[in-house]
Amino acid sequence: MSNLSQSNEFSRLNFDPDARSHHVKGARMHMVSNNLTVSPLAMTACISVLNELKISVSDVEEVDVQVGLEEGLSIVKEALTSTTSLEDGLIKRVLNASLAPKPLKRPKLEF
């Protein structure tokens, strides 16, 4: 078996069935816009987007987000009804979860 078939470092990006290539080899970073447009991550493109949105680079914070089945379904649901599906289906959901008050843990009492 070749190394390529054993690798899990492929990302499906091109959904056009007539396209010759459907995968990106290796670890690559991509930028996903609010309308779910995927483009290769380039520093100049990021700065351009920030300038368009009038956001200072110093206000940007990196956040790691894991997208599982529940989050993916939420994004798909919002994509059917919204032009801001990434924000509505994922970002607001993540922010709400992180801002929600955490329940206090009571100490375990042993007698």
Tab-separated table of C-alpha atoms in Angstrom:
chain	number	residue	atom	x	y	z
A	1	MET	CA	0.000	0.000	0.000
A	2	SER	CA	1.429	3.405	-0.898
A	3	ASN	CA	1.999	6.179	1.610
A	4	LEU	CA	-0.584	8.320	-0.133
A	5	SER	CA	-3.401	5.881	0.470
A	6	GLN	CA	-2.451	5.578	4.144
A	7	SER	CA	-2.205	9.310	4.748
A	8	ASN	CA	-5.005	11.203	6.412
A	9	GLU	CA	-3.621	14.585	5.389
A	10	PHE	CA	-5.977	15.168	2.475
A	11	SER	CA	-8.790	17.689	2.516
A	12	ARG	CA	-11.654	17.565	0.045
A	13	LEU	CA	-12.145	21.094	-1.261
A	14	ASN	CA	-13.334	20.888	-4.846
A	15	PHE	CA	-16.872	19.586	-5.195
A	16	ASP	CA	-17.013	19.892	-8.990
A	17	PRO	CA	-17.372	16.297	-10.311
A	18	ASP	CA	-15.749	17.313	-13.623
A	19	ALA	CA	-12.619	18.700	-11.979
A	20	ARG	CA	-9.417	16.689	-12.335
A	21	SER	CA	-8.196	17.195	-8.775
A	22	HIS	CA	-10.340	16.912	-5.683
A	23	HIS	CA	-7.843	16.986	-2.825
A	24	VAL	CA	-5.079	19.097	-1.361
A	25	LYS	CA	-2.046	17.078	-0.284
A	26	GLY	CA	-0.474	17.798	3.073
A	27	ALA	CA	-1.367	20.154	5.876
A	28	ARG	CA	-2.665	23.396	4.412
A	29	MET	CA	-4.536	26.276	5.976
A	30	HIS	CA	-7.595	27.743	4.339
A	31	MET	CA	-9.828	30.690	5.023
A	32	VAL	CA	-13.573	30.038	5.148
A	33	SER	CA	-15.780	33.077	4.656
A	34	ASN	CA	-19.173	33.623	6.219
A	35	ASN	CA	-20.894	32.440	3.025
A	36	LEU	CA	-18.766	29.236	3.139
A	37	THR	CA	-16.379	30.206	0.339
A	38	VAL	CA	-13.088	28.335	0.886
A	39	SER	CA	-9.824	29.894	-0.289
A	40	PRO	CA	-6.141	29.226	0.444
A	41	LEU	CA	-4.935	31.163	3.453
A	42	ALA	CA	-2.576	33.966	2.465
A	43	MET	CA	-1.486	36.767	4.774
A	44	THR	CA	-2.238	39.451	2.173
A	45	ALA	CA	-5.775	38.114	1.678
A	46	CYS	CA	-6.366	38.066	5.438
A	47	ILE	CA	-5.161	41.636	5.868
A	48	SER	CA	-7.292	42.723	2.919
A	49	VAL	CA	-10.405	41.159	4.478
A	50	LEU	CA	-9.634	42.776	7.839
A	51	ASN	CA	-9.203	46.172	6.157
A	52	GLU	CA	-12.528	45.784	4.316
A	53	LEU	CA	-14.251	44.989	7.608
A	54	LYS	CA	-12.396	47.844	9.367
A	55	ILE	CA	-10.877	45.463	11.921
A	56	SER	CA	-7.452	46.160	13.398
A	57	VAL	CA	-4.932	43.318	13.211
A	58	SER	CA	-4.328	43.800	16.944
A	59	ASP	CA	-7.992	42.917	17.589
A	60	VAL	CA	-7.659	39.508	15.932
A	61	GLU	CA	-7.445	36.470	18.182
A	62	GLU	CA	-6.708	32.926	17.048
A	63	VAL	CA	-9.252	30.379	18.205
A	64	ASP	CA	-9.090	26.618	17.679
A	65	VAL	CA	-12.486	25.132	16.946
A	66	GLN	CA	-13.342	21.483	16.497
A	67	VAL	CA	-16.145	20.912	14.025
A	68	GLY	CA	-17.956	17.676	14.702
A	69	LEU	CA	-21.198	16.236	13.389
A	70	GLU	CA	-23.418	18.519	15.474
A	71	GLU	CA	-21.556	21.675	14.412
A	72	GLY	CA	-21.454	20.552	10.775
A	73	LEU	CA	-25.197	19.952	10.727
A	74	SER	CA	-25.766	23.354	12.308
A	75	ILE	CA	-23.706	25.026	9.551
A	76	VAL	CA	-25.583	23.109	6.818
A	77	LYS	CA	-28.942	24.065	8.356
A	78	GLU	CA	-27.959	27.742	8.409
A	79	ALA	CA	-26.572	27.537	4.855
A	80	LEU	CA	-30.079	26.711	3.632
A	81	THR	CA	-31.635	29.829	5.167
A	82	SER	CA	-28.874	32.381	5.685
A	83	THR	CA	-26.084	34.175	3.850
A	84	THR	CA	-24.092	34.249	7.086
A	85	SER	CA	-24.142	30.512	7.720
A	86	LEU	CA	-20.673	30.232	9.249
A	87	GLU	CA	-21.433	32.949	11.777
A	88	ASP	CA	-24.964	31.741	12.521
A	89	GLY	CA	-24.245	28.017	12.510
A	90	LEU	CA	-20.860	27.878	14.212
A	91	ILE	CA	-19.426	31.104	15.565
A	92	LYS	CA	-22.478	32.233	17.545
A	93	ARG	CA	-22.855	28.684	18.839
A	94	VAL	CA	-19.206	28.558	20.003
A	95	LEU	CA	-19.402	32.030	21.561
A	96	ASN	CA	-22.627	31.204	23.394
A	97	ALA	CA	-21.081	28.021	24.768
A	98	SER	CA	-17.906	29.789	25.894
A	99	LEU	CA	-19.779	32.719	27.479
A	100	ALA	CA	-22.354	30.580	29.275
A	101	PRO	CA	-21.855	30.509	33.029
A	102	LYS	CA	-20.178	27.339	34.177
A	103	PRO	CA	-21.967	25.441	36.949
A	104	LEU	CA	-20.139	25.504	40.245
A	105	LYS	CA	-18.774	22.172	41.343
A	106	ARG	CA	-19.606	21.344	44.899
A	107	PRO	CA	-16.847	19.733	46.902
A	108	LYS	CA	-17.363	16.075	47.607
A	109	LEU	CA	-18.046	15.574	51.290
A	110	GLU	CA	-17.069	12.347	52.954
A	111	PHE	CA	-18.221	11.386	56.440
